[in-house]
Coordinates of N, CA and C in Angstrom, one line a residue:
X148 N -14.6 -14.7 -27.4 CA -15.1 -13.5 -26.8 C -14.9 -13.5 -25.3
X149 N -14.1 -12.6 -24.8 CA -14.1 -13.0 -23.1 C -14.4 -11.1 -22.1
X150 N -15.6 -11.0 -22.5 CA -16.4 -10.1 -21.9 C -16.4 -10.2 -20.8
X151 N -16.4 -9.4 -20.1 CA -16.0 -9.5 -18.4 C -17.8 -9.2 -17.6
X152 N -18.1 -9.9 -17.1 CA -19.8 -9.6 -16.6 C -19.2 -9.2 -14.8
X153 N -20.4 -8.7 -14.3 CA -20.0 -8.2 -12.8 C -20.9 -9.4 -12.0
X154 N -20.6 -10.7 -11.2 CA -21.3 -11.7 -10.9 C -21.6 -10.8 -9.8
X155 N -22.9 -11.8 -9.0 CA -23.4 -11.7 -7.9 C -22.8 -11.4 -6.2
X156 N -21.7 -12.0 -6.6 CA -20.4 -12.1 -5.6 C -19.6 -11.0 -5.8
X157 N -20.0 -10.1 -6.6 CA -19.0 -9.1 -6.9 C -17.4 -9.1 -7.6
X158 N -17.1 -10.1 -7.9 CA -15.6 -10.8 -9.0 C -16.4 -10.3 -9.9
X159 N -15.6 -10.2 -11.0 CA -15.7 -10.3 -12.4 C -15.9 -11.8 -12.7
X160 N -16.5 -12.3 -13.8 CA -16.1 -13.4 -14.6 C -16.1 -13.3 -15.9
X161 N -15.3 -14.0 -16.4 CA -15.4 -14.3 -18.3 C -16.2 -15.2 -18.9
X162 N -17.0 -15.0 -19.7 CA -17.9 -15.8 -20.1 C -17.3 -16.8 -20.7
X163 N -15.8 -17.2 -21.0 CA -15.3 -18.3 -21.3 C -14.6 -19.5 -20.2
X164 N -14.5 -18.3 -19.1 CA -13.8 -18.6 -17.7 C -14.7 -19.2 -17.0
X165 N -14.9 -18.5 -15.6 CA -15.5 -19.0 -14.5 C -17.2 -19.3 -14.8
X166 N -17.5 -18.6 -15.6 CA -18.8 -18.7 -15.8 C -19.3 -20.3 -16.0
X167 N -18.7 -21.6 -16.5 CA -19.2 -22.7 -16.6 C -19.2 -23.3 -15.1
X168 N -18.1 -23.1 -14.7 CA -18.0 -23.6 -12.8 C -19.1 -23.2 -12.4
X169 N -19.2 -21.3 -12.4 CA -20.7 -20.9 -11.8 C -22.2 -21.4 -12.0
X170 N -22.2 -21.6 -12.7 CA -23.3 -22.4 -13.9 C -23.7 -23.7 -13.2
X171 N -22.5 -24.9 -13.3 CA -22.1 -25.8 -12.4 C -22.2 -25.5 -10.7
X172 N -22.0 -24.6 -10.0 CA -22.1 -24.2 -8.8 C -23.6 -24.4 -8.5
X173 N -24.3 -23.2 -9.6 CA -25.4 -22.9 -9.6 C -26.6 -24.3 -9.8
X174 N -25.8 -25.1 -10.6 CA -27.1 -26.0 -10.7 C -26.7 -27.0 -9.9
X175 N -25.2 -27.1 -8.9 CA -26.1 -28.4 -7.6 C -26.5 -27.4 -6.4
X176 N -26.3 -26.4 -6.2 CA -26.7 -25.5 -5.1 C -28.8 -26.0 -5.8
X177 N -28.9 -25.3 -7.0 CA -30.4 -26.1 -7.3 C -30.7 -27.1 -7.0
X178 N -29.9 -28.3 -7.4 CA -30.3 -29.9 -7.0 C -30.5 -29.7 -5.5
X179 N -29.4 -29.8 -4.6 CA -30.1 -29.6 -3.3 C -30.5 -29.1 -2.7
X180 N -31.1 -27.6 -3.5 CA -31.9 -27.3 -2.8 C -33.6 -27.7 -2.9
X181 N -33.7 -28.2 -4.2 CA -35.3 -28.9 -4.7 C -35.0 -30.9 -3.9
X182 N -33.8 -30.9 -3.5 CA -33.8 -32.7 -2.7 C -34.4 -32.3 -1.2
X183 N -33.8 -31.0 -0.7 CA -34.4 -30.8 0.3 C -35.8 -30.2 0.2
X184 N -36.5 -30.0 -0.4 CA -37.7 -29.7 -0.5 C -38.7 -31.1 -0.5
X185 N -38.0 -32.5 -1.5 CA -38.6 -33.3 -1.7 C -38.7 -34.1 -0.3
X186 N -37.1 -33.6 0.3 CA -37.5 -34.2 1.8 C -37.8 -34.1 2.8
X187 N -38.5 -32.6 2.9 CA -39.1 -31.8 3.5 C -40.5 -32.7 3.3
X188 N -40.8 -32.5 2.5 CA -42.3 -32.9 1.9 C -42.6 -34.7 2.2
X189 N -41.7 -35.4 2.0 CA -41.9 -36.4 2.3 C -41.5 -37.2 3.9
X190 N -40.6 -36.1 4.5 CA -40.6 -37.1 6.2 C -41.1 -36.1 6.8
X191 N -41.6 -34.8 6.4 CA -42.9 -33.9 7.7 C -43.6 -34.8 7.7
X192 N -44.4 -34.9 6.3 CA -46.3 -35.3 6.6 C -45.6 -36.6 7.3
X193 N -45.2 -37.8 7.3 CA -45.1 -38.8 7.8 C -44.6 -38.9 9.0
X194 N -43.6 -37.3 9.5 CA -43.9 -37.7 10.9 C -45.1 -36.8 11.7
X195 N -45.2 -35.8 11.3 CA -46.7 -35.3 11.5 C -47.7 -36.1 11.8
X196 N -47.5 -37.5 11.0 CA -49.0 -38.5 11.3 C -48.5 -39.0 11.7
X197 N -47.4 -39.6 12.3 CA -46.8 -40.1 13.8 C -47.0 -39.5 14.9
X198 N -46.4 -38.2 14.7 CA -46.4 -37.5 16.1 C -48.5 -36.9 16.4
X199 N -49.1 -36.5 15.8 CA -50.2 -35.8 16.1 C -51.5 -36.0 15.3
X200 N -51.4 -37.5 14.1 CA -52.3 -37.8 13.6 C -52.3 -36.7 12.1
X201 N -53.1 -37.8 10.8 CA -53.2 -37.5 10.2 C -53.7 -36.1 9.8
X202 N -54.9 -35.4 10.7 CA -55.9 -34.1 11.0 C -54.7 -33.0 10.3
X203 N -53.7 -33.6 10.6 CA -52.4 -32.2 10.9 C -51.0 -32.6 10.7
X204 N -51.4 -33.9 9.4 CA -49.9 -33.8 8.7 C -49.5 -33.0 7.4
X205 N -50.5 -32.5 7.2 CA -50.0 -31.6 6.2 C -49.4 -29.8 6.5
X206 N -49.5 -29.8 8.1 CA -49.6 -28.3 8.8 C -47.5 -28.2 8.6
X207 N -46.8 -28.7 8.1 CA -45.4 -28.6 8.4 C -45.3 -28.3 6.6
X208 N -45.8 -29.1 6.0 CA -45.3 -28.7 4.4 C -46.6 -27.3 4.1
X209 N -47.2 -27.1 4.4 CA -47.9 -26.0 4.3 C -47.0 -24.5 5.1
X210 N -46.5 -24.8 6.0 CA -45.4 -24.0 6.3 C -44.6 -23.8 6.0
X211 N -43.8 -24.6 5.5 CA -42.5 -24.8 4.4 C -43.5 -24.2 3.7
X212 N -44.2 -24.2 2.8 CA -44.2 -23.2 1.4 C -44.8 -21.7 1.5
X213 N -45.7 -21.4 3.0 CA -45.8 -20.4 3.5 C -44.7 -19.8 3.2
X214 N -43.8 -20.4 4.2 CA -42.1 -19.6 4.2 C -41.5 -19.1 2.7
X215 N -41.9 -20.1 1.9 CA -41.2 -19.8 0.7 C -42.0 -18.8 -0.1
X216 N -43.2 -18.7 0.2 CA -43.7 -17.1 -0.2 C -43.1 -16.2 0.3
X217 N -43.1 -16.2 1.3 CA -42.6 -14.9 2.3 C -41.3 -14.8 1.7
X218 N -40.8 -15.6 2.0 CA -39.2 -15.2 1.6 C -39.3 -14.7 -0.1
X219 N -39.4 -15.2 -0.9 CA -40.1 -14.4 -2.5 C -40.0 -12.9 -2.2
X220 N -40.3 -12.4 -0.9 CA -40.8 -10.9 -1.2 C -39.7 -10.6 -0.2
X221 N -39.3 -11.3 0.6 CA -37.5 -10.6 1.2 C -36.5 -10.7 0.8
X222 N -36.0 -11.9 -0.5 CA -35.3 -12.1 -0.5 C -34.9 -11.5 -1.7
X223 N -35.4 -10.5 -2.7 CA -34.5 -9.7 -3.3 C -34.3 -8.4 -2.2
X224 N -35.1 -7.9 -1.2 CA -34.1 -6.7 -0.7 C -32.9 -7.0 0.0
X225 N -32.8 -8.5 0.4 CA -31.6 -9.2 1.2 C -30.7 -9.2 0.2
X226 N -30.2 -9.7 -0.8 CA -29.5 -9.8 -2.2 C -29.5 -8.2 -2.3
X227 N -30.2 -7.2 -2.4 CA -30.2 -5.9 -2.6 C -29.3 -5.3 -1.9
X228 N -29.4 -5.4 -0.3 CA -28.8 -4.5 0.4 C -27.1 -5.2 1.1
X229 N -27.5 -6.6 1.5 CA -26.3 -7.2 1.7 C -25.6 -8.3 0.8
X230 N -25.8 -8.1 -0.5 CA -25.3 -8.7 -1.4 C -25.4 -10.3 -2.0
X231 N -25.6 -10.9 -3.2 CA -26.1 -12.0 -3.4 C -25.5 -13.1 -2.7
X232 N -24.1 -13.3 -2.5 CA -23.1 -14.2 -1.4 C -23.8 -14.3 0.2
X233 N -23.6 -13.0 0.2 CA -24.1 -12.9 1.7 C -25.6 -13.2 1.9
X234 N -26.2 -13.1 1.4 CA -27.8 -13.7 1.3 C -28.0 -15.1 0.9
X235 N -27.4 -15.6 0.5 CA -28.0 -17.3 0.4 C -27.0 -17.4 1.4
X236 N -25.6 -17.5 1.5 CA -25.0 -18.2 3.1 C -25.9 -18.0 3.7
X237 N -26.0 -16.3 4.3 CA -26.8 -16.5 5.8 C -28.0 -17.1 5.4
X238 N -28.8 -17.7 4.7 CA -30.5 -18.1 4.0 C -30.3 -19.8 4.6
X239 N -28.8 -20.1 4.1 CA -28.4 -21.8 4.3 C -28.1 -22.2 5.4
X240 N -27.8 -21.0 6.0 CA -27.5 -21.3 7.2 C -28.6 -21.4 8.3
X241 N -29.5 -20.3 8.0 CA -30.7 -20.5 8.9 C -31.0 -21.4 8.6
X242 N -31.2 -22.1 7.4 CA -31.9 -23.5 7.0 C -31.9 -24.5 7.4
X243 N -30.5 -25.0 7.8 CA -29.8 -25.8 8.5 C -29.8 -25.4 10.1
X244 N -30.1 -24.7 10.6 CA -30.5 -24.3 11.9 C -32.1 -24.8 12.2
X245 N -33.0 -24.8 11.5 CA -34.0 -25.1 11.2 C -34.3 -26.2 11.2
X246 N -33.3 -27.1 10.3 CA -33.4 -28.5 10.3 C -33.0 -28.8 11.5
X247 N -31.7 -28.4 12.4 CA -31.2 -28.8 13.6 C -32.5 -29.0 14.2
X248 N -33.0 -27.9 14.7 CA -34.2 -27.8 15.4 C -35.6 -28.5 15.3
X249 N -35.9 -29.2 14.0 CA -37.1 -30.5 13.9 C -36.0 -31.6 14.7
X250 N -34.7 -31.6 13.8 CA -34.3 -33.5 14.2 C -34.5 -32.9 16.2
X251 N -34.0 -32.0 16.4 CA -33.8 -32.1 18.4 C -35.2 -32.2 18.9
X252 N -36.0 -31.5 18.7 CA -37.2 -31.6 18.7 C -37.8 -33.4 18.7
X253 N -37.6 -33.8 17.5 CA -37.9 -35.0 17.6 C -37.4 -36.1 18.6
X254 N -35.8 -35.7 18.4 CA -35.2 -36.6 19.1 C -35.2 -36.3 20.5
X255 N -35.4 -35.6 21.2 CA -35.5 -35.0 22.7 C -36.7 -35.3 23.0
X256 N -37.6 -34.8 22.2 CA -39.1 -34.7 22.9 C -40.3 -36.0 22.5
X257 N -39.6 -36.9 22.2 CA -39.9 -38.1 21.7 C -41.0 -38.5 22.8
X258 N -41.0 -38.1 24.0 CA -42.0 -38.3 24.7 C -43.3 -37.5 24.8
X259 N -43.0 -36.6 23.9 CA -44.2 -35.5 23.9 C -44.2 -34.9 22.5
X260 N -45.3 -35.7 22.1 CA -45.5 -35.9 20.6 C -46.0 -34.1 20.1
X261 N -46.7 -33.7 20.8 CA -47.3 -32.2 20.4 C -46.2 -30.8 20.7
X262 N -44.9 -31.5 21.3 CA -43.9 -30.4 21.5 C -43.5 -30.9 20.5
X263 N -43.0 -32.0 20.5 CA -41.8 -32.3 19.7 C -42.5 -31.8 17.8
X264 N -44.1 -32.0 17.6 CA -44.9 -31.2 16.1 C -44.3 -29.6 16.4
X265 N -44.5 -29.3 16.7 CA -44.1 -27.8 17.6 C -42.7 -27.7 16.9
X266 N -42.0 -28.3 17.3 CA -40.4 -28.2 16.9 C -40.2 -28.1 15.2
X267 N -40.9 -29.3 14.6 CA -41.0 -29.8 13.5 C -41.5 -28.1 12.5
X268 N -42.8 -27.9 13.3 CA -43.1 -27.0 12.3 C -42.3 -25.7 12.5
X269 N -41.8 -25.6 13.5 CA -41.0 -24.3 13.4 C -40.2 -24.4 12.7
X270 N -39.0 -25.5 13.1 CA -38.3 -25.4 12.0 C -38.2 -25.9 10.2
X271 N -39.7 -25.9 9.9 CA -39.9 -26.0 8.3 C -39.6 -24.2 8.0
X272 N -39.6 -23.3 8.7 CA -39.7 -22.0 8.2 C -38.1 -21.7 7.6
X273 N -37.4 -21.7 8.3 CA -36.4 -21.1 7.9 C -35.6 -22.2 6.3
X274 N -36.3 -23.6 6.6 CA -35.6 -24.1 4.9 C -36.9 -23.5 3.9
X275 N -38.2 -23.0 4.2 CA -38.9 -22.5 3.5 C -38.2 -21.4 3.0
X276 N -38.0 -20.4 3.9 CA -37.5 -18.9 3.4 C -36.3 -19.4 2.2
X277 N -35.1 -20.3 2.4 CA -34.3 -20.9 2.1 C -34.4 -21.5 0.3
X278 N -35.9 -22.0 0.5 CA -35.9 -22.4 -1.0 C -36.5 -21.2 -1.6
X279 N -37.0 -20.2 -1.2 CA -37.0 -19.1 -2.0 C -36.0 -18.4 -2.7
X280 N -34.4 -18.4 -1.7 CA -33.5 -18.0 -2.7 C -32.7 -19.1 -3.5
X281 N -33.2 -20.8 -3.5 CA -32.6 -21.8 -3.9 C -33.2 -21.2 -5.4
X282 N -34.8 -20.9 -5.7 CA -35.8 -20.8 -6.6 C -35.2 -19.2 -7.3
X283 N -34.0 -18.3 -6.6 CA -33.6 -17.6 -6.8 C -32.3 -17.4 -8.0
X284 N -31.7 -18.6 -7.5 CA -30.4 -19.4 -8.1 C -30.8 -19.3 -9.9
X285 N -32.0 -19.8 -10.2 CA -32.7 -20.1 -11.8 C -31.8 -18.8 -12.0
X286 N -31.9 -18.3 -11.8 CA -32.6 -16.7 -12.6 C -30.7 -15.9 -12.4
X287 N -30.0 -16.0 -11.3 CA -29.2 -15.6 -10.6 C -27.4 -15.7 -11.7
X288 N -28.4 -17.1 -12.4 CA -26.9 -17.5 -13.0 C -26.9 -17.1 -14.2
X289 N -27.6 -16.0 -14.6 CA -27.5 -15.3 -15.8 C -26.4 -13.8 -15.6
X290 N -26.3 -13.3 -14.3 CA -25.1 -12.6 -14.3 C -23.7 -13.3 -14.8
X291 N -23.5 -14.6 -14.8 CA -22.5 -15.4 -14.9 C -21.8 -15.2 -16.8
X292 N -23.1 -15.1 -17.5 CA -22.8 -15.1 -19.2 C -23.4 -14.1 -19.7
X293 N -23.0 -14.4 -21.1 CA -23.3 -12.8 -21.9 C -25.0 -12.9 -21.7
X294 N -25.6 -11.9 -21.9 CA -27.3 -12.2 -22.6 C -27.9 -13.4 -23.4
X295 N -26.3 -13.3 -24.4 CA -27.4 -14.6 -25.2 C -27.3 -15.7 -24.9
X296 N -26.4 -15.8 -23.8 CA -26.3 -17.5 -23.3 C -27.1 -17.6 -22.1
X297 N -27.9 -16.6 -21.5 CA -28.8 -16.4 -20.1 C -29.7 -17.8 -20.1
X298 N -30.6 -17.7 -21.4 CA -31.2 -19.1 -21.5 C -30.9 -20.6 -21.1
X299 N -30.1 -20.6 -21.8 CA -29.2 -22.1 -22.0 C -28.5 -22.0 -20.3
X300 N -28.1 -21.0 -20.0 CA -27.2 -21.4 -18.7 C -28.5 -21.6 -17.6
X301 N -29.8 -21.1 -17.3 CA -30.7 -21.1 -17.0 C -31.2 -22.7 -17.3
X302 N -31.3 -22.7 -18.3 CA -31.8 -24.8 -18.3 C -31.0 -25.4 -17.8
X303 N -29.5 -25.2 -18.1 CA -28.5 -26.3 -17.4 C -28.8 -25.9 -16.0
X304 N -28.9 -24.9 -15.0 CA -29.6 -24.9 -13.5 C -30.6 -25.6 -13.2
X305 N -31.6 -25.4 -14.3 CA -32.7 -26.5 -13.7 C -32.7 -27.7 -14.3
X306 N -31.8 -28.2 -14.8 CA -31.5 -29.8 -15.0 C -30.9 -30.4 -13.8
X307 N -30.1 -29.6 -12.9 CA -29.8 -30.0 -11.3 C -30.9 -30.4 -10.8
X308 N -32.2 -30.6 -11.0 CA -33.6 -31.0 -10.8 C -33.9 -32.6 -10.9
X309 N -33.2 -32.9 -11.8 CA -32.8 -34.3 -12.8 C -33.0 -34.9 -11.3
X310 N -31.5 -34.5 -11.2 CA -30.7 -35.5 -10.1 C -31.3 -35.0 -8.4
X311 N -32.1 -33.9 -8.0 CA -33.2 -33.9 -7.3 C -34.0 -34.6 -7.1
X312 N -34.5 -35.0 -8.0 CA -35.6 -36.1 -8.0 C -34.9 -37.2 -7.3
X313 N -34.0 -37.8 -7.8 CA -33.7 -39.2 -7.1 C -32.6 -38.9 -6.0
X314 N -32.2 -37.9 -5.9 CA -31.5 -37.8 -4.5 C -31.9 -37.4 -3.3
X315 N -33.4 -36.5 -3.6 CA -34.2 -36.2 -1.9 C -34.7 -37.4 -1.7
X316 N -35.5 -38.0 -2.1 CA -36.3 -39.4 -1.8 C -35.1 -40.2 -1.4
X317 N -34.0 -40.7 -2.2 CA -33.1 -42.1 -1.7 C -32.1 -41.0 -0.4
X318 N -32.1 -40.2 -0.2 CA -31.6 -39.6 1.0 C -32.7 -39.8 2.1
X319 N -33.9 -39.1 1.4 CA -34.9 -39.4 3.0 C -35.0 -40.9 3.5
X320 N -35.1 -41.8 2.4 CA -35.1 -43.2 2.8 C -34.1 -43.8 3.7
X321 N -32.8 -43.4 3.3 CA -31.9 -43.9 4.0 C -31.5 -43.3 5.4
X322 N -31.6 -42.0 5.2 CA -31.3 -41.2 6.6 C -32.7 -41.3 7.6
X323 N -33.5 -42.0 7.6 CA -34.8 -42.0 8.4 C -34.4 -42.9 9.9
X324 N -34.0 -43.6 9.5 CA -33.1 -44.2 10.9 C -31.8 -44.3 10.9
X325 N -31.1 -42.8 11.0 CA -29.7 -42.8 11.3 C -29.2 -42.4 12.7
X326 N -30.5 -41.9 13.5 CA -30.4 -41.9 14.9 C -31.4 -42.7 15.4
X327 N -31.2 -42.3 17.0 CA -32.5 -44.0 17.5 C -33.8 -43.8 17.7
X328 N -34.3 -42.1 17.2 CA -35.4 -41.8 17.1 C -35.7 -42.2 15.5
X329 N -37.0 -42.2 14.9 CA -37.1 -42.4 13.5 C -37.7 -41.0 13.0
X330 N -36.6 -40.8 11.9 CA -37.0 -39.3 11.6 C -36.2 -37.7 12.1
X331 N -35.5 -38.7 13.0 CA -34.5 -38.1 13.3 C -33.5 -37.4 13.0

């Protein structure tokens, strides 16, 4: 059967063709985006209680998931109006801008523990907004196949989760001191 579906991206694909790559696209674009969440969650609070004490290590992951509400309610008009391609790039990209802006923050303001929380928590927002359309991806890779394979191609996305699990933690672990600030 090679049924032509209209993807997200606007190509065609064949549900015999591109659709397993997409699928595969779709579930490590998932994995990294739930590794970055795990490592979100595990080097804020810990430098949070470095930089400003325990009172207010949880104020950076509580913003990270703030963000990812909010984003929940923009990020189908974003996919709506400028198309599903063009909404997670620019989503990833702020993300990664975001992260730029904790590591400089840390790493610059190393002397000023309450600027440098400052930095940290601003930039949890934009990977927050970011796992909203990661959490978007589940659902996204059913334009890829017919109807009746929506399911099954939907678990194989969130089996990219699998390998989540052990790749945000052994990334946070190891990347913690790859500059000469820690956390960095």
């Amino acid at each position: 059967m090679s049924s032509h579906m209209e993807s997200a991206g606007g190509a065609s694909a064949t549900a015999t063709g591109y659709s397993w790559k997409n699928i595969a696209l779709c579930s490590g674009i998932w994995c990294f985006g739930v590794a970055v969440l795990f490592i979100q969650i595990s080097t804020s609070s810990f430098l949070a209680t470095k930089l400003v004490g325990r009172t207010l290590s949880t104020i950076p992951v509580g913003v990270f998931l703030i963000s990812t509400a909010i984003g929940t309610t923009v990020v189908p008009s974003l996919i709506s109006r400028f198309g599903g391609r063009a909404a997670y790039v620019s989503m990833y990209f702020a993300a990664a801008l975001g992260c730029m802006l904790s590591t400089l923050g840390i790493y610059y303001l190393d002397d000023a523990p309450e600027q440098a929380f400052a930095c940290v928590v601003l930039g949890c927002v934009p990977p927050g907004m970011a796992f909203a359309i990661t959490n978007n991806v589940r659902f996204a890779v059913a334009n890829f196949v017919p109807p009746a394979a929506a399911a099954k191609a939907v678990s194989y996305v969130v089996f990219g989760a699998i390998f989540a699990a052990v790749l945000g933690p052994e990334l946070a672990k190891y990347v913690r001191y790859w500059l000469d600030v820690e956390f960095a």
